[in-house]
mmCIF file of C-alpha atoms in Angstrom:
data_model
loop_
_atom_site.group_PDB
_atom_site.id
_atom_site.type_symbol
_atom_site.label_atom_id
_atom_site.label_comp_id
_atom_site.label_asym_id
_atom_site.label_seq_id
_atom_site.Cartn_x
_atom_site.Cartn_y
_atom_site.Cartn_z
ATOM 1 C CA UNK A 1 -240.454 239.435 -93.032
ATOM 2 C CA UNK A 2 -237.219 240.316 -91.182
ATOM 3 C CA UNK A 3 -235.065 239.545 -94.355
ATOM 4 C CA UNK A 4 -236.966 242.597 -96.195
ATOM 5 C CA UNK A 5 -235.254 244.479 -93.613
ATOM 6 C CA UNK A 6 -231.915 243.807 -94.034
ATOM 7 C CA UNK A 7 -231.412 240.598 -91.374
ATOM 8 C CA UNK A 8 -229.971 237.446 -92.607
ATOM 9 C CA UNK A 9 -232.548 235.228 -90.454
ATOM 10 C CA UNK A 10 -232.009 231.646 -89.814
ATOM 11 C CA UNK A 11 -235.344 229.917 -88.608
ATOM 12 C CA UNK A 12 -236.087 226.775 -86.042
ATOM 13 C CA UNK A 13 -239.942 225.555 -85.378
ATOM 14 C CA UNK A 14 -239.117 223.875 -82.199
ATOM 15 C CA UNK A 15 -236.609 224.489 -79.132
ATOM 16 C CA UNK A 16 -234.045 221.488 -79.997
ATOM 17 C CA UNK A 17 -233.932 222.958 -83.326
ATOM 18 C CA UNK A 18 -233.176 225.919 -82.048
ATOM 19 C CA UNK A 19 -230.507 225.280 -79.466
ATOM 20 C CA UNK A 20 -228.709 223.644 -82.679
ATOM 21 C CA UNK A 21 -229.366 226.809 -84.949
ATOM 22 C CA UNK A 22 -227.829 229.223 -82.728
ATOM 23 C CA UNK A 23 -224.909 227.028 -82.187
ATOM 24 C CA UNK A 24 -223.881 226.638 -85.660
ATOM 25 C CA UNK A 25 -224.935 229.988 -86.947
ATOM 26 C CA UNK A 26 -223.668 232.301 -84.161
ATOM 27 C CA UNK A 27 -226.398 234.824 -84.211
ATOM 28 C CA UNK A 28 -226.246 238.326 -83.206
ATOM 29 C CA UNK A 29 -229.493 238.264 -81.664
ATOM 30 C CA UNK A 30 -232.361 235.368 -80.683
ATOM 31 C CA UNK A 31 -235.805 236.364 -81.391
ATOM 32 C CA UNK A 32 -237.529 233.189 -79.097
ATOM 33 C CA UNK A 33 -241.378 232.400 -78.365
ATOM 34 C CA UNK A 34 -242.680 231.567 -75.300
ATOM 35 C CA UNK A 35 -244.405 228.516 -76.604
ATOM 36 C CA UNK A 36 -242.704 225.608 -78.334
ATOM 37 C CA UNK A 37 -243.631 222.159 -79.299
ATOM 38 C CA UNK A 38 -240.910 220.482 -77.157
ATOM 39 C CA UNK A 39 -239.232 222.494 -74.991
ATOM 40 C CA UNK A 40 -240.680 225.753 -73.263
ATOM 41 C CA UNK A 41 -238.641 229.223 -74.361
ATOM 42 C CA UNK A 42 -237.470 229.188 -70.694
ATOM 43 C CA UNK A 43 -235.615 225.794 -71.320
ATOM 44 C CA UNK A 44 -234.372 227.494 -74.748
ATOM 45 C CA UNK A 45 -232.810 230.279 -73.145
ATOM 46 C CA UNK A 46 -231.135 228.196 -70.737
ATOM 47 C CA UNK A 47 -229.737 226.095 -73.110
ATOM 48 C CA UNK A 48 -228.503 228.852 -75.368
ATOM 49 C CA UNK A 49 -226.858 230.913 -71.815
ATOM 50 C CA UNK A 50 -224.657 227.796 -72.455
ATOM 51 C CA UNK A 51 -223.317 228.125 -75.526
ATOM 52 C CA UNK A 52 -223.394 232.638 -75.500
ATOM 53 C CA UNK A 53 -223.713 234.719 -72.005
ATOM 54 C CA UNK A 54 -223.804 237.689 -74.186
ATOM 55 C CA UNK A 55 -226.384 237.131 -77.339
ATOM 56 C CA UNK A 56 -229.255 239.210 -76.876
ATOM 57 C CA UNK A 57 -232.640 237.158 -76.588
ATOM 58 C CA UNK A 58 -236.181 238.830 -77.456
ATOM 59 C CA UNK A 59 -239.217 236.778 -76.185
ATOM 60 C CA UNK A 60 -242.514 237.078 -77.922
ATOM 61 C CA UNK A 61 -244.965 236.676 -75.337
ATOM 62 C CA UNK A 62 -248.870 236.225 -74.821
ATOM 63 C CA UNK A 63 -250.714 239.540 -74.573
ATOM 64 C CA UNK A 64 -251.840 239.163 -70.764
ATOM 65 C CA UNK A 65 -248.813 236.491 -70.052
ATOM 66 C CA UNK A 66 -247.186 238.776 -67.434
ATOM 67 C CA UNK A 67 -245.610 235.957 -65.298
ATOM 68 C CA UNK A 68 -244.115 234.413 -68.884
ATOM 69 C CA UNK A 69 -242.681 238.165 -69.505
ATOM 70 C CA UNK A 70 -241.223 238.125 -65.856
ATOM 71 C CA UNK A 71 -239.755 234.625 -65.601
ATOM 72 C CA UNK A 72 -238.185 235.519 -69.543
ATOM 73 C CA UNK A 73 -236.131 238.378 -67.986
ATOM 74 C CA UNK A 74 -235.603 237.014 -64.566
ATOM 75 C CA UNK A 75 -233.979 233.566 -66.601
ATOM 76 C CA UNK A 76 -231.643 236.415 -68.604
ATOM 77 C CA UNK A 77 -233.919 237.319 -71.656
ATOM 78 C CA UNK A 78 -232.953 241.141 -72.545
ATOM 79 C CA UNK A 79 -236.621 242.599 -73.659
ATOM 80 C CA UNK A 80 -240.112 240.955 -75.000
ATOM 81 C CA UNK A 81 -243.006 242.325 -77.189
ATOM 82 C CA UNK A 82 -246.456 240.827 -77.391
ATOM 83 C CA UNK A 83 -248.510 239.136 -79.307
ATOM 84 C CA UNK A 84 -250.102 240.715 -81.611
ATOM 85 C CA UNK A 85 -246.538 242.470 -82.469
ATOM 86 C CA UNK A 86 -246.262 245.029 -85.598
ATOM 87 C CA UNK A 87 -242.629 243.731 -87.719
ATOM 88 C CA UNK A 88 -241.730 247.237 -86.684
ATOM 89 C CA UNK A 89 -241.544 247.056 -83.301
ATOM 90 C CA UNK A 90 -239.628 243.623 -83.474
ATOM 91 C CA UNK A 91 -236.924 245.365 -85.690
ATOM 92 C CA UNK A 92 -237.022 248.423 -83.544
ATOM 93 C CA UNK A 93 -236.185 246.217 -80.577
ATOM 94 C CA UNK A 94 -234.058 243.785 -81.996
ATOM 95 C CA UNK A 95 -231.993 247.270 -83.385
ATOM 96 C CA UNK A 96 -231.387 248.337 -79.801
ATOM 97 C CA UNK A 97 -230.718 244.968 -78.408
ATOM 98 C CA UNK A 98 -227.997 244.605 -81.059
ATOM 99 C CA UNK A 99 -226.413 248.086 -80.545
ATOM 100 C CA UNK A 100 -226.814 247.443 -76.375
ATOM 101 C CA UNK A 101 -224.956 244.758 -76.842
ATOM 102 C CA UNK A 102 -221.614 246.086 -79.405
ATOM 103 C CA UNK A 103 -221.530 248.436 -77.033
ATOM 104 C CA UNK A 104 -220.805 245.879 -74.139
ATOM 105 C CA UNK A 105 -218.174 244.210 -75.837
ATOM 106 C CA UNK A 106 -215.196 243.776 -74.282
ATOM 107 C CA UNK A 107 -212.635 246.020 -76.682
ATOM 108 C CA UNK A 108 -209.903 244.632 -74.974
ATOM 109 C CA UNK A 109 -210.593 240.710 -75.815
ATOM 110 C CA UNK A 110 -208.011 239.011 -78.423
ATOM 111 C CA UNK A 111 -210.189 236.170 -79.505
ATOM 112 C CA UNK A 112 -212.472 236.184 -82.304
ATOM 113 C CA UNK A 113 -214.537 233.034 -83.211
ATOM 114 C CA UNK A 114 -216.750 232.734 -86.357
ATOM 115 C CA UNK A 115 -218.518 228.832 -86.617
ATOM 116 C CA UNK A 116 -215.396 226.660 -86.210
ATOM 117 C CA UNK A 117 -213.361 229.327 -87.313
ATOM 118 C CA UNK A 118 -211.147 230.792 -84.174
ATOM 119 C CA UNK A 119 -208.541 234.145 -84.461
ATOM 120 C CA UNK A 120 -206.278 235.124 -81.387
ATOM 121 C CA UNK A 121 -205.162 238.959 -82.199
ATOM 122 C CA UNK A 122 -202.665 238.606 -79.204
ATOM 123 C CA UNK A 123 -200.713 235.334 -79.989
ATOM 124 C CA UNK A 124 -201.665 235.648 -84.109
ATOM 125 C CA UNK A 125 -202.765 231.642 -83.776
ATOM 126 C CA UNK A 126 -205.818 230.583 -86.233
ATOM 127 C CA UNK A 127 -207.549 227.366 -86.122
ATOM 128 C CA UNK A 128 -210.324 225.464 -87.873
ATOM 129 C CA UNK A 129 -212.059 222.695 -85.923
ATOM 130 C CA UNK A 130 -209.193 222.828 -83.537
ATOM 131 C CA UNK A 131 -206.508 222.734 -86.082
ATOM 132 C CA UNK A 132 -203.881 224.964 -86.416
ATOM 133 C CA UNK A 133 -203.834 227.373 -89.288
ATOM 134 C CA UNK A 134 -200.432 228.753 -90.237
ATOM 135 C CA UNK A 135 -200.644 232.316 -92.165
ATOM 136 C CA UNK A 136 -198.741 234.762 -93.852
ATOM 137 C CA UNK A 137 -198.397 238.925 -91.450
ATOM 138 C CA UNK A 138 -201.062 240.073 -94.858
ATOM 139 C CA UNK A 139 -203.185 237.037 -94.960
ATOM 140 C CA UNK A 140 -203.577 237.212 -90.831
ATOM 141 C CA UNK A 141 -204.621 240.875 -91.478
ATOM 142 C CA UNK A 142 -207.296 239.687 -94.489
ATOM 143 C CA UNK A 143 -208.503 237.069 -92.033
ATOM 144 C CA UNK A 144 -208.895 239.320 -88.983
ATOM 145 C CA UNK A 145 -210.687 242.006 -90.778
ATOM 146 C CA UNK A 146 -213.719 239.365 -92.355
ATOM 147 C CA UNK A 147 -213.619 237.999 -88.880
ATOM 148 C CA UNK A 148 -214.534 241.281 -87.641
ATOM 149 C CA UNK A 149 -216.850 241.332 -90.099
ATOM 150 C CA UNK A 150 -218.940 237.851 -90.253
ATOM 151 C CA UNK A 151 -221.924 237.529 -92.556
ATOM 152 C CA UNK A 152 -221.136 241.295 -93.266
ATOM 153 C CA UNK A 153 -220.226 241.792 -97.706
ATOM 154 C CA UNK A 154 -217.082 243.748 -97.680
ATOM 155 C CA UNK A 155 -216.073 244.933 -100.893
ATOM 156 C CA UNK A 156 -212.237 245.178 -102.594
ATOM 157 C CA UNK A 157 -211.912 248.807 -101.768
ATOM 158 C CA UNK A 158 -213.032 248.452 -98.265
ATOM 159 C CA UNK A 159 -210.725 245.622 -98.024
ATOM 160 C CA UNK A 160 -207.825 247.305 -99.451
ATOM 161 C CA UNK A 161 -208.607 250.363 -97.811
ATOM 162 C CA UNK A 162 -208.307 248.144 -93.939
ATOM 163 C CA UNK A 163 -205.676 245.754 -94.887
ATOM 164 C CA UNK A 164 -203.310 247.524 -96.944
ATOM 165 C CA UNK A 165 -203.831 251.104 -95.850
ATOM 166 C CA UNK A 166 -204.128 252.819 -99.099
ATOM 167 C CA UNK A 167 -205.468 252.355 -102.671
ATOM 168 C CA UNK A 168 -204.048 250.202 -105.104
ATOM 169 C CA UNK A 169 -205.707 251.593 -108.099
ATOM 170 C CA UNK A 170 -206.220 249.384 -110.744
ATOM 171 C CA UNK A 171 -204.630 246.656 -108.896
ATOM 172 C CA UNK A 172 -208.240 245.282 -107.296
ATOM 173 C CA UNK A 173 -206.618 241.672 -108.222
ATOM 174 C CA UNK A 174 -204.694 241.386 -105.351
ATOM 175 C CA UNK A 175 -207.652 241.063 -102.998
ATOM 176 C CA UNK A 176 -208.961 237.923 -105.786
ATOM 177 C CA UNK A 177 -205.285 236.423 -104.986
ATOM 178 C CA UNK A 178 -204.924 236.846 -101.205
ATOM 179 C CA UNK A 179 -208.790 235.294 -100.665
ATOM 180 C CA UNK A 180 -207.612 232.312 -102.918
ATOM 181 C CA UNK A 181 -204.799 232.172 -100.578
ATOM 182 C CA UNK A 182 -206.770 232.231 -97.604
ATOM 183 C CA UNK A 183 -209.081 229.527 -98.756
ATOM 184 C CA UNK A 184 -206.349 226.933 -99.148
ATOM 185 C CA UNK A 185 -205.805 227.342 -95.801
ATOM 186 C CA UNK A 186 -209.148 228.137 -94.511
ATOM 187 C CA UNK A 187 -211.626 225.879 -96.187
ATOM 188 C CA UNK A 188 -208.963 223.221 -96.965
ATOM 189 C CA UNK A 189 -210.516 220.108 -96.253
ATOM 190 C CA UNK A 190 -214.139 222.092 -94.634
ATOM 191 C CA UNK A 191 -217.271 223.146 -95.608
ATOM 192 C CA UNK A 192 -216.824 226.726 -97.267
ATOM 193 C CA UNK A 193 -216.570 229.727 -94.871
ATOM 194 C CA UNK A 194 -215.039 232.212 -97.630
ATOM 195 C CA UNK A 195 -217.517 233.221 -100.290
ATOM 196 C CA UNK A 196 -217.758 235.044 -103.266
ATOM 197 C CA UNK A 197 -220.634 237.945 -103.960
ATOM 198 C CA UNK A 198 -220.079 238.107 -107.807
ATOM 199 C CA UNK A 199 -220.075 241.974 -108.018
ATOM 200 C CA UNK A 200 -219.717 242.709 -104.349
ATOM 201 C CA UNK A 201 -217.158 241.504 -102.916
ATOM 202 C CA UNK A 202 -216.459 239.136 -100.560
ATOM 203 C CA UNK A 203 -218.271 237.616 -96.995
ATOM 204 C CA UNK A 204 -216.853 235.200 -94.185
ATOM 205 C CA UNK A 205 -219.487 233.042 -92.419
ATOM 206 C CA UNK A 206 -220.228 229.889 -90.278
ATOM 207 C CA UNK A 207 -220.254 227.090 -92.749
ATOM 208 C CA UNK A 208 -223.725 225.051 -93.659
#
């Protein structure tokens, strides 16, 4: 129901599943339920602290649960809503935990990491998987600005408009030719990050 909202949603049915989800897909928010088959949402959020301090987590709770809805902040859950829960209260929550959070990002931190995917805006070095990327001043710039962007479609004027400061009129194709370049040297040899929305434009994600 989330996706009729606007939220690309990824979905686990038990807390190992889970733990693995929100380490591949890098969420921007955990929506988490008390009760699991294996491991308790306690457990989850413990395990997912590891991998991201700073992703918000939403517990669904039991109506009368009140020591689950203590013990899910206390362990470093950011909010909860009870069962039964209207989809509009979830997305009004989840809304606020994601805009609490932007807001607490650090503005002054250099290193941007999308799946395997990792961009250093101090020192200009890109890896995949822990190898070293060399790019191009315009193709760093490309790069940087989808990484700013994950899972987000960004179309050729809005990349144009960011990368190379002004409109290039009929001249569109030189966004098609600097992706192409990027994804020699991005998805060389990986799983796809760099994909095409045929009339949209273009969106950088964690590779499946």
């Amino acid at each position: 129901a989330l996706r009729y909202e606007g939220w690309e949603v990824q979905t686990a049915n038990d807390g190992m599943s889970a733990v693995r989800t929100a380490r591949d897909f890098t969420p921007d928010a955990v929506v988490l339920d008390m009760m699991l088959p294996d491991l308790n949402g306690l457990e989850v959020l413990a395990r997912l602290r590891e991998q991201s301090a700073s992703v918000p987590v939403l517990f669904l709770t039991a109506k009368d649960a009140v020591e689950d809805r203590v013990a899910g902040l206390t362990a470093g859950g950011d909010d909860y809503v009870t069962k039964p829960f209207s989809l509009e209260e979830v997305v009004a929550r989840l809304r606020g935990l994601v805009r609490r959070n932007a807001q607490h990002v650090d503005p002054n931190r250099s290193q941007l990491s999308v799946g395997d995917l990792t961009l250093d805006e101090d020192s200009h070095e890109v890896a995949r998987a822990g190898e070293e990327i060399s790019l191009t001043a315009t193709e760093f710039e490309l790069l940087r600005y989808l990484m700013r962007n994950p899972r987000r479609v960004l179309s050729k004027a809005q990349i144009l408009d960011r990368v190379w400061s002004y409109d290039f009129g009929g001249q569109a194709n030189v966004v098609e030719l600097y992706i192409s370049y990027l994804r020699k040297k991005v998805d060389a040899g990986h799983k796809p990050m760099i994909h095409t929305m045929r009339g949209a434009g273009y969106v950088l994600k964690p590779a499946e």
